[in-house]
Tab-separated table of C-alpha atoms in Angstrom:
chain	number	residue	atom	x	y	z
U	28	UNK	CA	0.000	0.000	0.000
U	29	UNK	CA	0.866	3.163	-0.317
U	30	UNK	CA	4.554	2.554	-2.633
U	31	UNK	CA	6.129	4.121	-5.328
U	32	UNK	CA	8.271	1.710	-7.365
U	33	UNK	CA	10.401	1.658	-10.881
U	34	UNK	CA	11.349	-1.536	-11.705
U	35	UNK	CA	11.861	-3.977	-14.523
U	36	UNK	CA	10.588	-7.650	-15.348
U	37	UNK	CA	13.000	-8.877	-18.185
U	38	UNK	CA	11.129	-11.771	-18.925
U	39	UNK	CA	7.551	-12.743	-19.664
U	40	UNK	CA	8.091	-14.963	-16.425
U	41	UNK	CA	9.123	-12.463	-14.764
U	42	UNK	CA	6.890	-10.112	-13.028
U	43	UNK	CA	8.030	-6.927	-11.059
U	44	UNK	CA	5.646	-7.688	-8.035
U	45	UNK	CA	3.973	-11.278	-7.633
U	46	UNK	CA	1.695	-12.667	-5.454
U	47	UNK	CA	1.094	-16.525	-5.401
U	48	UNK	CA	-0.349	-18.691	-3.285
U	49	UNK	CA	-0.849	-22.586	-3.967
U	50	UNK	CA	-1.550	-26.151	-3.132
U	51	UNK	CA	-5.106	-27.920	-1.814
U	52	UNK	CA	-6.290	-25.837	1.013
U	53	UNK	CA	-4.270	-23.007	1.198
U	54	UNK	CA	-5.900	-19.220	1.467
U	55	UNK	CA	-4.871	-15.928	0.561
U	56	UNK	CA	-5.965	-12.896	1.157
U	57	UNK	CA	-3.862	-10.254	-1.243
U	58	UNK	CA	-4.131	-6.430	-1.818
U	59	UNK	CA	-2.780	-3.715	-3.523
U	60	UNK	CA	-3.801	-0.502	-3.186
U	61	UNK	CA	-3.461	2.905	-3.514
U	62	UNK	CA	0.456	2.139	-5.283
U	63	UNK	CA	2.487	4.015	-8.223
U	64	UNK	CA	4.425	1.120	-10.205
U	65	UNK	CA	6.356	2.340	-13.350
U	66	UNK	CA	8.444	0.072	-15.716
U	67	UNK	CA	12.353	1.077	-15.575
U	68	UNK	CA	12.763	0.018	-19.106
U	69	UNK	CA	11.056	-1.537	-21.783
U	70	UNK	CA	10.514	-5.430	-20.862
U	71	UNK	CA	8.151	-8.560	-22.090
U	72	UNK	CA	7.455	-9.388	-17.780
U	73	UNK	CA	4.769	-7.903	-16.018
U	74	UNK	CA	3.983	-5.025	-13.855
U	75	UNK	CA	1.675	-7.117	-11.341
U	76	UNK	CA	0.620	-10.961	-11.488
U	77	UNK	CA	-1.569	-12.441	-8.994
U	78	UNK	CA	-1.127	-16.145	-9.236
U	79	UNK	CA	-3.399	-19.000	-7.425
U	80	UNK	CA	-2.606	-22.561	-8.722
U	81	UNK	CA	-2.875	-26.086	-7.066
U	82	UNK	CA	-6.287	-26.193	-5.689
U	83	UNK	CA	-5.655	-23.227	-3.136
U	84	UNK	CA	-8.417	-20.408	-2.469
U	85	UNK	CA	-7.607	-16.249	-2.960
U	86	UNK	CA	-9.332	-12.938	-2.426
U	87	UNK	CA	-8.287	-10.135	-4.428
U	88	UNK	CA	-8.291	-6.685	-4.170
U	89	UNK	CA	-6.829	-4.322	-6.440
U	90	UNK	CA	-7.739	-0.504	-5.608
U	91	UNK	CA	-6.773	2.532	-7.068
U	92	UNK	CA	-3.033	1.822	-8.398
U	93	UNK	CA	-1.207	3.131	-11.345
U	94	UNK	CA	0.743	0.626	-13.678
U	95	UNK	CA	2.590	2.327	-16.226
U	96	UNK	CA	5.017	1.466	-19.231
U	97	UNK	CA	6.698	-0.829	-20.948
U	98	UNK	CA	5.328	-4.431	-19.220
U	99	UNK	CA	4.257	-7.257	-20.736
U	100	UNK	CA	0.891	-6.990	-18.860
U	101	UNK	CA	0.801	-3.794	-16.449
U	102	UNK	CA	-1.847	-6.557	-14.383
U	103	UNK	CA	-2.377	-10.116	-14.260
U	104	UNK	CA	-4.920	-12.584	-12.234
U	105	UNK	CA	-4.396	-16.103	-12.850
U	106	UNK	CA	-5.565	-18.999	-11.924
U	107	UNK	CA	-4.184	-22.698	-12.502
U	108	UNK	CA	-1.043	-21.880	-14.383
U	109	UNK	CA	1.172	-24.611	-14.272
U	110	UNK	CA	-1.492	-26.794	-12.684
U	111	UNK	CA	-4.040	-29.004	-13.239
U	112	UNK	CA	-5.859	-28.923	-9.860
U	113	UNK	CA	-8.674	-25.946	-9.752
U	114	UNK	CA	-8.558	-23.010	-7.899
U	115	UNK	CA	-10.794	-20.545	-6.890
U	116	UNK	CA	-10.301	-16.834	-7.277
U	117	UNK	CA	-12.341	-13.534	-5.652
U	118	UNK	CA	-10.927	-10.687	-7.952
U	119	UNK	CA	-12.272	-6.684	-6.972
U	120	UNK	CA	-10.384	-4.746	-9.198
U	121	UNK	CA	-11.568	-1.231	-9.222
U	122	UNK	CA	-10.491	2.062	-10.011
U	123	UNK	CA	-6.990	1.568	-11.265
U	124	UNK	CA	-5.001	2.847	-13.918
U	125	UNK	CA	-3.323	0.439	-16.423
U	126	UNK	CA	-1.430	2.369	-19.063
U	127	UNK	CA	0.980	0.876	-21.397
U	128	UNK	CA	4.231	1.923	-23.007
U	129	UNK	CA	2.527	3.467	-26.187
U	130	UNK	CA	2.395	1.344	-29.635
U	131	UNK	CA	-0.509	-0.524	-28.279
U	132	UNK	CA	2.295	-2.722	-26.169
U	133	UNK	CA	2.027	-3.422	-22.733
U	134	UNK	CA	-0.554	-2.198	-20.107
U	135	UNK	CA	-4.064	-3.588	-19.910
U	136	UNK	CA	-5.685	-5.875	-17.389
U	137	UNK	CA	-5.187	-9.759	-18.102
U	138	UNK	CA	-7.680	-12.345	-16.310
U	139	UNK	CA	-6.571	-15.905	-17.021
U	140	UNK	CA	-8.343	-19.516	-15.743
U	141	UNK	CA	-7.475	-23.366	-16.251
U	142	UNK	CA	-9.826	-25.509	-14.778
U	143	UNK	CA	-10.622	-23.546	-12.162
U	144	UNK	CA	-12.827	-19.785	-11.482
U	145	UNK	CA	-12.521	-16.543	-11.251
U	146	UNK	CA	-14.963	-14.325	-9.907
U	147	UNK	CA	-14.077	-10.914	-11.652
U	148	UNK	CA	-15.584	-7.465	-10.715
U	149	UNK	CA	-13.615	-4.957	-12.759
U	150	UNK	CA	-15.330	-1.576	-11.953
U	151	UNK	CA	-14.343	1.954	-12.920
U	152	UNK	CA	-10.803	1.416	-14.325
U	153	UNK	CA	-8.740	3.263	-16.828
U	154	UNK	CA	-7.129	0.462	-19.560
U	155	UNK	CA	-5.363	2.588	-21.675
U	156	UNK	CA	-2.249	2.054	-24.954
U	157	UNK	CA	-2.200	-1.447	-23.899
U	158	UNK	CA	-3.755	-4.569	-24.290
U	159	UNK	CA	-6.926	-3.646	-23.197
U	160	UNK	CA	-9.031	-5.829	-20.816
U	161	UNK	CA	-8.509	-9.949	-22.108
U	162	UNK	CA	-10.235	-12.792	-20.638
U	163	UNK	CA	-8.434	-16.108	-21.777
U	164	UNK	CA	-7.996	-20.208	-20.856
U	165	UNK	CA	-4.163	-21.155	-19.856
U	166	UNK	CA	-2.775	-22.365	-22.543
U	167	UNK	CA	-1.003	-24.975	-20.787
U	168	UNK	CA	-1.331	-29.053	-21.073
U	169	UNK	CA	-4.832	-30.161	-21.908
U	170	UNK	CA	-8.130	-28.314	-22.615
U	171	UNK	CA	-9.015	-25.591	-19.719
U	172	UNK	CA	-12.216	-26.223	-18.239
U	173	UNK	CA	-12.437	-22.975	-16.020
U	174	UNK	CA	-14.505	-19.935	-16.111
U	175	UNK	CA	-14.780	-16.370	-15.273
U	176	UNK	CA	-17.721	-14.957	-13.831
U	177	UNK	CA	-18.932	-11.735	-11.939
U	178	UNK	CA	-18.883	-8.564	-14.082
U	179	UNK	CA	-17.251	-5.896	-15.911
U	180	UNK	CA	-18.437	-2.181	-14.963
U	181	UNK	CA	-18.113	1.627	-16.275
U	182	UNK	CA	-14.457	0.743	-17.295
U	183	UNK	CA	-12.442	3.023	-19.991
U	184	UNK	CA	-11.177	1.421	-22.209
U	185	UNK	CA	-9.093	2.949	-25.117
U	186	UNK	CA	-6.406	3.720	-27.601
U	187	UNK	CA	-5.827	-0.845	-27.076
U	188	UNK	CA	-4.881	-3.599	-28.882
U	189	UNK	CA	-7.616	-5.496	-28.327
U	190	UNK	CA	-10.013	-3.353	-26.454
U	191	UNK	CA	-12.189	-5.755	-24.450
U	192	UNK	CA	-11.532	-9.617	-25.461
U	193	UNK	CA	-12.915	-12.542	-23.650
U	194	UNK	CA	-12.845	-16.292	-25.137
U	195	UNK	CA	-16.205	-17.644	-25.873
U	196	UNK	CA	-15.523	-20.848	-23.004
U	197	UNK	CA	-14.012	-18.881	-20.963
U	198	UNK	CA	-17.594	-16.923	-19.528
């Protein structure tokens, strides 16, 4: 809460802040508020990933930060990467601003499931020069069987690659 960082995530499995939290049982509460987060340099990692995986259980909140510049993804919320076992995610993600680097690189708000689910309410946000707002299955070993649910709200979205994108399966 509260932080002003530059930093850099050189890879796209790289991420300048992560949260994760997994295996069968385990909770999580994570949030992120009110925080400045700038890219140091141009980089294919991402400003923010939120990672649940291996049948563990999350809530989310994401509040009124600024991701800015050159990441990969200024935000991601996954669930299941790297896992087979479902998860469940509780994802408020409200009044933040994701910007990308310009050249319709970067920024936007990414909101990826396996087999598990992700409750998404994505309410008064500012996706701008980025990616845009993407719903999408892991692309990982076999065929993803989770879903998103909740609901998108009063978001700006603009000036994106792919404005607002969600994968018929995904929900």
């Amino acid at each position: 809460e509260n932080s002003d960082l530059e930093l850099v995530a050189p890879t796209h499995f790289d991420a300048g802040i992560q949260l994760s939290v997994s295996g069968s049982g385990r909770q999580a509460l994570f949030e992120l508020r009110h925080n400045r987060i700038r890219a140091g340099a141009q980089s294919e990692g991402l400003g923010v990933e939120i990672d649940v995986a291996g049948g563990a259980d999350a809530d989310v909140v994401v509040h009124a930060n600024e991701i800015q510049g050159h990441f990969g993804r200024a935000l991601r919320i996954s669930e299941g990467r790297f896992s087979s076992t479902a998860s469940t995610v509780r994802a408020d993600v409200v009044s933040n601003a994701l910007i990308g680097g310009g050249d319709f690189q970067g920024g936007g708000l990414e909101v990826l499931t396996n087999n598990g689910s992700i409750e998404l309410e994505a309410i008064n946000n500012s996706i701008v020069f980025g990616n845009g707002l993407v719903l999408s299955h892991w692309g990982g070993a076999g065929t993803p069987t989770g879903q998103v649910t909740g609901g998108i709200y009063n978001n700006l979205i603009a000036y994106t690659r792919f404005g607002l994108q969600n994968t018929a399966s995904v929900g």
